[in-house]
mmCIF file of C-alpha atoms in Angstrom:
data_model
loop_
_atom_site.group_PDB
_atom_site.id
_atom_site.type_symbol
_atom_site.label_atom_id
_atom_site.label_comp_id
_atom_site.label_asym_id
_atom_site.label_seq_id
_atom_site.Cartn_x
_atom_site.Cartn_y
_atom_site.Cartn_z
ATOM 1 C CA MET A 299 0.000 0.000 0.000
ATOM 2 C CA GLY A 300 1.135 3.556 -0.490
ATOM 3 C CA ALA A 301 0.510 7.084 -1.734
ATOM 4 C CA ASN A 302 2.223 9.634 -3.953
ATOM 5 C CA ASP A 303 2.492 13.411 -3.995
ATOM 6 C CA GLN A 304 -0.350 13.671 -6.553
ATOM 7 C CA GLY A 305 -2.903 12.385 -4.063
ATOM 8 C CA VAL A 306 -3.047 8.873 -5.525
ATOM 9 C CA CYS A 307 -3.323 5.922 -3.129
ATOM 10 C CA ILE A 308 -3.110 2.225 -4.003
ATOM 11 C CA GLY A 309 -3.416 -0.962 -1.979
ATOM 12 C CA ASN A 310 -3.389 -4.558 -3.161
ATOM 13 C CA GLU A 311 -4.581 -7.960 -1.970
ATOM 14 C CA ALA A 312 -3.744 -11.491 -3.069
ATOM 15 C CA VAL A 313 -6.263 -13.552 -5.052
ATOM 16 C CA TRP A 314 -6.273 -16.847 -6.892
ATOM 17 C CA THR A 315 -8.312 -17.379 -10.058
ATOM 18 C CA ARG A 316 -8.944 -19.951 -12.757
ATOM 19 C CA GLU A 317 -5.982 -18.529 -14.622
ATOM 20 C CA PRO A 318 -2.873 -20.397 -13.399
ATOM 21 C CA VAL A 319 -0.071 -18.602 -11.578
ATOM 22 C CA VAL A 320 2.861 -18.923 -13.959
ATOM 23 C CA PRO A 321 6.050 -20.104 -12.211
ATOM 24 C CA GLY A 322 9.237 -18.075 -12.407
ATOM 25 C CA GLU A 323 10.030 -14.450 -11.856
ATOM 26 C CA ALA A 324 7.420 -11.814 -12.625
ATOM 27 C CA LEU A 325 6.066 -8.570 -11.224
ATOM 28 C CA LEU A 326 4.736 -8.845 -7.691
ATOM 29 C CA GLY A 327 1.586 -7.061 -6.649
ATOM 30 C CA MET A 328 3.802 -4.822 -4.506
ATOM 31 C CA ASP A 329 5.909 -4.009 -7.585
ATOM 32 C CA LEU A 330 2.764 -2.962 -9.429
ATOM 33 C CA VAL A 331 1.697 -0.762 -6.498
ATOM 34 C CA ARG A 332 5.061 1.003 -6.422
ATOM 35 C CA ILE A 333 5.305 1.556 -10.180
ATOM 36 C CA GLY A 334 1.675 2.680 -10.373
ATOM 37 C CA LEU A 335 2.382 5.305 -7.704
ATOM 38 C CA GLU A 336 5.617 6.369 -9.388
ATOM 39 C CA ARG A 337 4.006 6.929 -12.800
ATOM 40 C CA GLY A 338 0.346 7.702 -12.099
ATOM 41 C CA ASP A 339 -0.899 11.234 -11.445
ATOM 42 C CA SER A 340 -4.490 9.999 -11.017
ATOM 43 C CA ALA A 341 -6.185 6.777 -10.005
ATOM 44 C CA TRP A 342 -7.116 6.014 -13.617
ATOM 45 C CA ALA A 343 -3.595 6.791 -14.851
ATOM 46 C CA ALA A 344 -2.140 4.437 -12.239
ATOM 47 C CA LEU A 345 -4.650 1.764 -13.232
ATOM 48 C CA THR A 346 -3.570 2.137 -16.857
ATOM 49 C CA VAL A 347 0.084 1.802 -15.834
ATOM 50 C CA ILE A 348 -0.636 -1.416 -13.946
ATOM 51 C CA THR A 349 -2.698 -3.019 -16.710
ATOM 52 C CA GLY A 350 -0.025 -2.089 -19.250
ATOM 53 C CA LEU A 351 2.643 -3.760 -17.117
ATOM 54 C CA LEU A 352 0.459 -6.856 -16.766
ATOM 55 C CA GLU A 353 0.173 -7.086 -20.540
ATOM 56 C CA GLN A 354 3.900 -6.615 -21.047
ATOM 57 C CA HIS A 355 5.416 -8.578 -18.158
ATOM 58 C CA GLY A 356 2.706 -10.615 -16.450
ATOM 59 C CA GLN A 357 2.427 -11.063 -12.683
ATOM 60 C CA GLY A 358 3.400 -13.610 -10.064
ATOM 61 C CA GLY A 359 6.874 -14.117 -8.669
ATOM 62 C CA GLN A 360 8.010 -15.190 -5.227
ATOM 63 C CA CYS A 361 5.938 -13.288 -2.677
ATOM 64 C CA LYS A 362 7.758 -14.191 0.533
ATOM 65 C CA GLU A 363 11.340 -14.587 1.671
ATOM 66 C CA ASP A 364 11.400 -18.360 1.660
ATOM 67 C CA PRO A 365 12.750 -20.980 -0.771
ATOM 68 C CA GLU A 366 9.294 -22.564 -0.860
ATOM 69 C CA PRO A 367 7.358 -21.005 -3.759
ATOM 70 C CA PHE A 368 4.360 -18.807 -2.966
ATOM 71 C CA SER A 369 2.726 -16.716 -5.696
ATOM 72 C CA TYR A 370 -0.650 -15.207 -6.459
ATOM 73 C CA HIS A 371 -2.567 -12.747 -8.604
ATOM 74 C CA ASN A 372 -3.814 -9.395 -7.313
ATOM 75 C CA THR A 373 -6.710 -7.058 -6.742
ATOM 76 C CA PHE A 374 -6.220 -3.330 -6.169
ATOM 77 C CA LEU A 375 -7.951 -0.313 -4.670
ATOM 78 C CA LEU A 376 -6.925 2.896 -6.475
ATOM 79 C CA VAL A 377 -8.167 6.309 -5.346
ATOM 80 C CA ASP A 378 -7.429 10.004 -5.816
ATOM 81 C CA ARG A 379 -9.194 13.212 -4.816
ATOM 82 C CA ASN A 380 -12.009 12.654 -7.291
ATOM 83 C CA GLU A 381 -12.267 8.991 -8.248
ATOM 84 C CA ALA A 382 -12.058 5.484 -6.821
ATOM 85 C CA TRP A 383 -11.467 2.271 -8.763
ATOM 86 C CA VAL A 384 -11.270 -1.423 -8.008
ATOM 87 C CA LEU A 385 -8.993 -3.385 -10.342
ATOM 88 C CA GLU A 386 -9.106 -7.188 -10.273
ATOM 89 C CA THR A 387 -6.784 -9.400 -12.279
ATOM 90 C CA ALA A 388 -6.369 -12.959 -13.518
ATOM 91 C CA GLY A 389 -2.945 -13.432 -15.071
ATOM 92 C CA ARG A 390 -2.655 -10.798 -17.797
ATOM 93 C CA LEU A 391 -6.418 -10.323 -17.886
ATOM 94 C CA TRP A 392 -8.189 -7.677 -15.827
ATOM 95 C CA VAL A 393 -11.471 -5.956 -15.070
ATOM 96 C CA ALA A 394 -12.148 -2.624 -13.354
ATOM 97 C CA GLN A 395 -15.085 -1.061 -11.547
ATOM 98 C CA LYS A 396 -15.435 2.663 -10.961
ATOM 99 C CA VAL A 397 -16.843 3.345 -7.487
ATOM 100 C CA SER A 398 -18.903 6.518 -7.695
ATOM 101 C CA GLU A 399 -20.994 6.222 -4.518
ATOM 102 C CA GLY A 400 -21.256 4.341 -1.255
ATOM 103 C CA VAL A 401 -18.396 2.268 0.149
ATOM 104 C CA LYS A 402 -16.184 -0.502 -1.199
ATOM 105 C CA ASN A 403 -13.608 -2.907 0.221
ATOM 106 C CA ILE A 404 -11.485 -5.814 -0.999
ATOM 107 C CA SER A 405 -10.139 -8.788 0.933
ATOM 108 C CA ASN A 406 -8.640 -11.734 -0.976
ATOM 109 C CA GLN A 407 -11.824 -12.132 -3.032
ATOM 110 C CA LEU A 408 -12.968 -11.357 -6.552
ATOM 111 C CA THR A 409 -15.636 -8.740 -5.828
ATOM 112 C CA ILE A 410 -16.535 -7.365 -9.274
ATOM 113 C CA HIS A 411 -19.625 -9.076 -10.611
ATOM 114 C CA THR A 412 -21.484 -7.432 -13.523
ATOM 115 C CA GLU A 413 -20.755 -3.790 -12.633
ATOM 116 C CA ILE A 414 -17.836 -3.571 -15.072
ATOM 117 C CA SER A 415 -16.514 -0.138 -16.129
ATOM 118 C CA ALA A 416 -13.455 -1.294 -18.123
ATOM 119 C CA GLU A 417 -11.868 -4.621 -19.045
ATOM 120 C CA HIS A 418 -9.107 -6.355 -20.960
ATOM 121 C CA PRO A 419 -10.153 -6.622 -24.655
ATOM 122 C CA GLU A 420 -9.727 -10.416 -24.628
ATOM 123 C CA LEU A 421 -11.315 -11.067 -21.236
ATOM 124 C CA ARG A 422 -14.600 -12.520 -22.501
ATOM 125 C CA SER A 423 -13.135 -14.366 -25.472
ATOM 126 C CA VAL A 424 -10.674 -16.173 -23.167
ATOM 127 C CA ALA A 425 -13.478 -17.068 -20.754
ATOM 128 C CA LYS A 426 -15.567 -18.415 -23.631
ATOM 129 C CA ALA A 427 -12.674 -20.367 -25.159
ATOM 130 C CA GLN A 428 -11.941 -21.998 -21.780
ATOM 131 C CA GLY A 429 -15.574 -23.014 -21.360
ATOM 132 C CA TRP A 430 -16.042 -20.827 -18.288
ATOM 133 C CA TRP A 431 -18.734 -18.684 -19.943
ATOM 134 C CA ASP A 432 -21.185 -19.622 -22.686
ATOM 135 C CA GLY A 433 -20.960 -16.233 -24.378
ATOM 136 C CA LEU A 434 -24.719 -15.727 -24.174
ATOM 137 C CA GLY A 435 -25.689 -15.123 -20.577
ATOM 138 C CA GLU A 436 -24.764 -12.343 -18.208
ATOM 139 C CA PHE A 437 -21.005 -11.957 -17.746
ATOM 140 C CA ASN A 438 -20.225 -12.052 -14.026
ATOM 141 C CA PHE A 439 -16.449 -11.697 -13.586
ATOM 142 C CA SER A 440 -16.318 -13.048 -10.038
ATOM 143 C CA ARG A 441 -18.409 -16.090 -10.914
ATOM 144 C CA VAL A 442 -16.573 -16.792 -14.177
ATOM 145 C CA PHE A 443 -12.986 -16.434 -12.900
ATOM 146 C CA SER A 444 -13.170 -17.572 -9.249
ATOM 147 C CA PRO A 445 -11.438 -20.963 -8.873
ATOM 148 C CA GLU A 446 -13.518 -24.093 -8.396
ATOM 149 C CA ASN A 447 -11.285 -25.204 -5.519
ATOM 150 C CA PRO A 448 -10.027 -21.979 -3.913
ATOM 151 C CA PRO A 449 -7.141 -22.025 -1.413
ATOM 152 C CA VAL A 450 -8.128 -22.246 2.243
ATOM 153 C CA ARG A 451 -6.940 -18.692 2.911
ATOM 154 C CA MET A 452 -9.236 -17.396 0.157
ATOM 155 C CA GLU A 453 -12.225 -19.187 1.699
ATOM 156 C CA LEU A 454 -11.399 -17.880 5.180
ATOM 157 C CA ALA A 455 -11.220 -14.343 3.794
ATOM 158 C CA LYS A 456 -14.941 -14.388 2.936
ATOM 159 C CA LYS A 457 -15.804 -13.604 6.548
ATOM 160 C CA ARG A 458 -13.301 -10.731 6.615
ATOM 161 C CA TYR A 459 -14.645 -9.305 3.353
ATOM 162 C CA LYS A 460 -18.240 -9.496 4.603
ATOM 163 C CA GLY A 461 -17.281 -7.992 7.964
ATOM 164 C CA GLY A 462 -15.468 -5.109 6.296
ATOM 165 C CA THR A 463 -18.432 -4.388 4.051
ATOM 166 C CA GLU A 464 -20.836 -4.363 7.004
ATOM 167 C CA LEU A 465 -18.644 -2.044 9.082
ATOM 168 C CA LEU A 466 -18.257 0.396 6.192
ATOM 169 C CA GLN A 467 -21.981 0.359 5.441
ATOM 170 C CA GLN A 468 -22.755 1.185 9.079
ATOM 171 C CA HIS A 469 -20.894 4.467 8.601
ATOM 172 C CA ASP A 470 -21.803 5.152 4.968
ATOM 173 C CA GLY A 471 -22.227 8.921 4.636
ATOM 174 C CA SER A 472 -20.378 9.696 7.862
ATOM 175 C CA VAL A 473 -16.937 8.182 7.308
ATOM 176 C CA THR A 474 -14.059 9.991 9.006
ATOM 177 C CA ALA A 475 -10.401 9.193 9.572
ATOM 178 C CA ALA A 476 -11.262 8.117 13.110
ATOM 179 C CA VAL A 477 -13.956 5.748 11.804
ATOM 180 C CA MET A 478 -11.527 4.176 9.343
ATOM 181 C CA MET A 479 -8.939 3.686 12.073
ATOM 182 C CA SER A 480 -11.505 1.959 14.283
ATOM 183 C CA ILE A 481 -12.487 -0.368 11.417
ATOM 184 C CA LEU A 482 -8.867 -1.286 10.755
ATOM 185 C CA ARG A 483 -8.531 -2.091 14.467
ATOM 186 C CA ASP A 484 -11.550 -4.408 14.453
ATOM 187 C CA LYS A 485 -10.637 -7.978 15.442
ATOM 188 C CA PRO A 486 -14.019 -9.810 15.425
ATOM 189 C CA SER A 487 -14.324 -9.184 11.666
ATOM 190 C CA GLY A 488 -10.816 -10.509 11.060
ATOM 191 C CA ILE A 489 -9.639 -7.200 9.591
ATOM 192 C CA CYS A 490 -7.116 -6.733 12.393
ATOM 193 C CA MET A 491 -5.230 -10.018 12.473
ATOM 194 C CA ASP A 492 -3.065 -11.196 15.348
ATOM 195 C CA SER A 493 -3.531 -14.952 15.427
ATOM 196 C CA GLY A 494 -3.308 -18.062 13.289
ATOM 197 C CA GLY A 495 0.231 -17.268 12.263
ATOM 198 C CA PHE A 496 -0.759 -13.943 10.699
ATOM 199 C CA CYS A 497 -0.480 -10.404 11.993
ATOM 200 C CA THR A 498 -1.539 -7.157 10.360
ATOM 201 C CA THR A 499 1.892 -5.754 9.548
ATOM 202 C CA GLY A 500 0.908 -2.127 9.027
ATOM 203 C CA SER A 501 -2.165 0.008 8.369
ATOM 204 C CA MET A 502 -2.853 3.214 6.468
ATOM 205 C CA VAL A 503 -5.712 5.713 6.254
ATOM 206 C CA SER A 504 -5.674 8.567 3.734
ATOM 207 C CA VAL A 505 -7.780 11.725 3.744
ATOM 208 C CA LEU A 506 -8.089 13.098 0.201
ATOM 209 C CA PRO A 507 -9.947 16.447 0.120
ATOM 210 C CA ARG A 508 -11.632 17.348 -3.160
ATOM 211 C CA ASP A 509 -10.509 20.929 -2.512
ATOM 212 C CA THR A 510 -7.008 21.031 -4.048
ATOM 213 C CA SER A 511 -6.003 23.932 -1.783
ATOM 214 C CA LEU A 512 -6.020 21.427 1.083
ATOM 215 C CA PRO A 513 -3.252 18.831 1.392
ATOM 216 C CA CYS A 514 -3.832 15.102 1.427
ATOM 217 C CA ILE A 515 -2.997 13.511 4.772
ATOM 218 C CA HIS A 516 -1.767 9.946 5.019
ATOM 219 C CA PHE A 517 -1.792 8.185 8.395
ATOM 220 C CA PHE A 518 0.528 5.202 8.862
ATOM 221 C CA THR A 519 1.006 2.941 11.868
ATOM 222 C CA ALA A 520 4.475 1.758 10.672
ATOM 223 C CA THR A 521 4.069 -0.938 13.335
ATOM 224 C CA PRO A 522 2.111 -4.209 13.483
ATOM 225 C CA ASP A 523 -1.368 -4.708 14.935
ATOM 226 C CA PRO A 524 -3.193 -1.359 14.582
ATOM 227 C CA SER A 525 -5.196 -2.079 17.746
ATOM 228 C CA ARG A 526 -1.911 -1.524 19.604
ATOM 229 C CA SER A 527 -0.529 1.189 17.340
ATOM 230 C CA ILE A 528 -0.894 4.921 16.824
ATOM 231 C CA PHE A 529 -1.618 6.235 13.337
ATOM 232 C CA LYS A 530 1.024 8.847 12.524
ATOM 233 C CA PRO A 531 0.315 11.583 9.935
ATOM 234 C CA PHE A 532 2.409 12.335 6.851
ATOM 235 C CA ILE A 533 1.924 15.184 4.381
ATOM 236 C CA PHE A 534 3.963 15.516 1.205
ATOM 237 C CA SER A 535 5.976 18.741 1.058
ATOM 238 C CA ASP A 536 8.717 20.297 -1.047
ATOM 239 C CA CYS A 537 11.355 19.442 1.563
ATOM 240 C CA PRO A 538 10.355 16.251 3.383
ATOM 241 C CA THR A 539 12.566 15.131 6.237
ATOM 242 C CA PRO A 540 13.254 11.369 6.335
ATOM 243 C CA VAL A 541 12.213 9.747 9.597
ATOM 244 C CA LEU A 542 15.169 7.453 10.117
ATOM 245 C CA ARG A 543 13.487 5.359 12.795
ATOM 246 C CA VAL A 544 11.066 3.977 10.198
ATOM 247 C CA VAL A 545 13.629 3.392 7.431
ATOM 248 C CA SER A 546 14.339 -0.308 6.954
ATOM 249 C CA PRO A 547 18.000 -1.361 6.759
ATOM 250 C CA GLN A 548 19.654 -1.868 3.387
ATOM 251 C CA PHE A 549 21.892 -4.833 2.546
ATOM 252 C CA GLY A 550 23.222 -3.893 -0.893
ATOM 253 C CA PRO A 551 24.504 -6.710 -3.133
ATOM 254 C CA ASP A 552 24.420 -9.140 -0.191
ATOM 255 C CA ASP A 553 20.641 -8.877 0.077
ATOM 256 C CA PRO A 554 19.132 -12.365 -0.447
ATOM 257 C CA VAL A 555 16.604 -10.813 -2.813
ATOM 258 C CA ARG A 556 19.441 -9.843 -5.187
ATOM 259 C CA LYS A 557 21.187 -13.199 -5.260
ATOM 260 C CA GLN A 558 20.405 -16.200 -7.456
ATOM 261 C CA PRO A 559 18.769 -18.431 -6.382
ATOM 262 C CA ARG A 560 16.823 -15.950 -4.312
ATOM 263 C CA PHE A 561 15.812 -16.120 -0.647
ATOM 264 C CA GLN A 562 18.302 -18.762 0.427
ATOM 265 C CA SER A 563 18.899 -16.851 3.657
ATOM 266 C CA ARG A 564 17.040 -14.280 5.732
ATOM 267 C CA VAL A 565 17.921 -10.836 7.014
ATOM 268 C CA ASP A 566 16.272 -8.628 9.629
ATOM 269 C CA ARG A 567 14.394 -5.917 7.719
ATOM 270 C CA ARG A 568 12.683 -4.395 10.778
ATOM 271 C CA HIS A 569 13.242 -0.691 11.295
ATOM 272 C CA ASP A 570 13.934 0.754 14.748
ATOM 273 C CA LEU A 571 10.346 1.734 15.535
ATOM 274 C CA TYR A 572 9.108 -1.724 14.561
ATOM 275 C CA LYS A 573 11.672 -3.334 16.884
ATOM 276 C CA ALA A 574 10.788 -1.009 19.761
ATOM 277 C CA HIS A 575 7.094 -1.715 19.261
ATOM 278 C CA GLN A 576 7.698 -5.463 19.464
ATOM 279 C CA VAL A 577 9.751 -5.067 22.635
ATOM 280 C CA ALA A 578 6.946 -3.041 24.230
ATOM 281 C CA LEU A 579 4.326 -5.576 23.149
ATOM 282 C CA ASN A 580 6.371 -8.443 24.562
ATOM 283 C CA THR A 581 6.708 -6.573 27.861
ATOM 284 C CA MET A 582 2.944 -6.022 28.021
ATOM 285 C CA GLU A 583 2.244 -9.706 27.417
ATOM 286 C CA THR A 584 4.895 -11.176 29.715
ATOM 287 C CA LYS A 585 4.736 -8.650 32.538
ATOM 288 C CA PRO A 586 1.128 -7.488 32.680
ATOM 289 C CA ARG A 587 0.405 -4.712 35.131
ATOM 290 C CA PRO A 588 -2.786 -5.016 37.198
ATOM 291 C CA GLN A 589 -5.891 -3.086 36.163
ATOM 292 C CA VAL A 590 -4.491 -2.088 32.778
ATOM 293 C CA ASP A 591 -6.889 -2.807 29.941
ATOM 294 C CA THR A 592 -6.034 -3.376 26.315
ATOM 295 C CA PRO A 593 -5.963 -0.012 24.505
ATOM 296 C CA PRO A 594 -9.443 0.873 23.188
ATOM 297 C CA ALA A 595 -10.193 1.036 19.469
ATOM 298 C CA LEU A 596 -9.457 4.753 19.344
ATOM 299 C CA THR A 597 -7.405 6.107 22.228
ATOM 300 C CA PRO A 598 -8.081 9.587 23.608
ATOM 301 C CA TRP A 599 -4.511 10.478 22.579
ATOM 302 C CA GLN A 600 -5.230 9.568 18.955
ATOM 303 C CA GLU A 601 -8.507 11.476 19.011
ATOM 304 C CA LYS A 602 -6.776 14.567 20.401
ATOM 305 C CA ALA A 603 -4.022 14.315 17.784
ATOM 306 C CA LEU A 604 -6.587 14.203 14.967
ATOM 307 C CA GLY A 605 -8.258 17.315 16.343
ATOM 308 C CA LEU A 606 -4.960 19.186 16.623
ATOM 309 C CA LEU A 607 -4.018 18.246 13.076
ATOM 310 C CA LYS A 608 -7.346 19.448 11.728
ATOM 311 C CA ASN A 609 -6.934 22.791 13.525
ATOM 312 C CA LEU A 610 -3.375 23.126 12.232
ATOM 313 C CA LEU A 611 -4.485 22.586 8.638
ATOM 314 C CA CYS A 612 -7.335 25.037 9.114
ATOM 315 C CA PHE A 613 -4.795 27.632 10.252
ATOM 316 C CA PHE A 614 -2.561 27.021 7.251
ATOM 317 C CA VAL A 615 -5.350 27.438 4.694
ATOM 318 C CA TRP A 616 -7.446 30.056 6.445
ATOM 319 C CA SER A 617 -6.691 32.709 3.837
ATOM 320 C CA ALA A 618 -7.942 30.429 1.060
ATOM 321 C CA THR A 619 -10.992 28.901 2.696
ATOM 322 C CA THR A 620 -12.699 28.731 6.052
ATOM 323 C CA SER A 621 -13.932 25.183 5.586
ATOM 324 C CA LEU A 622 -12.284 22.174 7.167
ATOM 325 C CA MET A 623 -11.287 19.081 5.244
ATOM 326 C CA GLN A 624 -14.045 17.363 3.354
ATOM 327 C CA PRO A 625 -12.766 13.862 2.590
ATOM 328 C CA ALA A 626 -13.421 12.535 -0.887
ATOM 329 C CA PHE A 627 -12.518 8.916 -0.192
ATOM 330 C CA LEU A 628 -11.293 7.289 2.998
ATOM 331 C CA THR A 629 -9.944 3.949 1.974
ATOM 332 C CA PRO A 630 -8.554 1.250 4.278
ATOM 333 C CA PHE A 631 -5.472 -0.692 3.175
ATOM 334 C CA HIS A 632 -3.909 -3.381 5.280
ATOM 335 C CA HIS A 633 -1.676 -6.425 5.075
#
């Protein structure tokens, strides 16, 4: 997940489809996110970049630092100040839905049914040739391309997808940054993961005002488990100052990702804040203090910080407008 200085945000999720994952090296979903943000000055432009790269290079590749192969295809959320898109892929094929009202989430599922706004020119002909679609009835992308025997993790994600949709719909029309943070911290839905061998590594909420005189604000935890993390704001500026405590170490030519065969050894990629967070979490779990509850979904400190930031931005733009931020899209991304 990430954002660029043009107000474009992208997040991706893993999916498996009827199209096979081709073995060998290819572009990862994370590669496509990064290149889309580098080259796209709008959500649609970034979507076009990604689909062009799919056509030229394909997708797949080794998705974890382990000799055992693990690859998948991808779905994406792409948003800017004015538009929101969902892009879902199957190999080099793709389909996109423009989200013009309401709420939308993705979670390891194919979610585009018949509401198709754009598609690969050969999408339907491939489906027909493979016998997945008769060419006569309604074309439902999710139904046509979802695998007959999906991986267990894809089946388990159905609950998380449904839970995310329900939480968003409860706040439809009144979504704020605080609401999005509380949703990303929700454990009963499975959105905030901390068990079963998986943990939400980091979370992000972006506020994208339609008013271009107001800056976009991107909140990152930069630490695992958002229910135990503070969302920290970032605003692009002409002279950004690197925050060294959240810069991961570099290993140069000795990095296992650069050697062939890849991932034959492991390195510690945790940045300093991540390490400190884990130490604090371990202390909380091994040396619990009496009468100390787990931090609530939105701590008073976080709530106060959001209020201070809003007032600060209001001060900065007071000469241009007296209105506070009006978010265009508040989109949750998590891994």
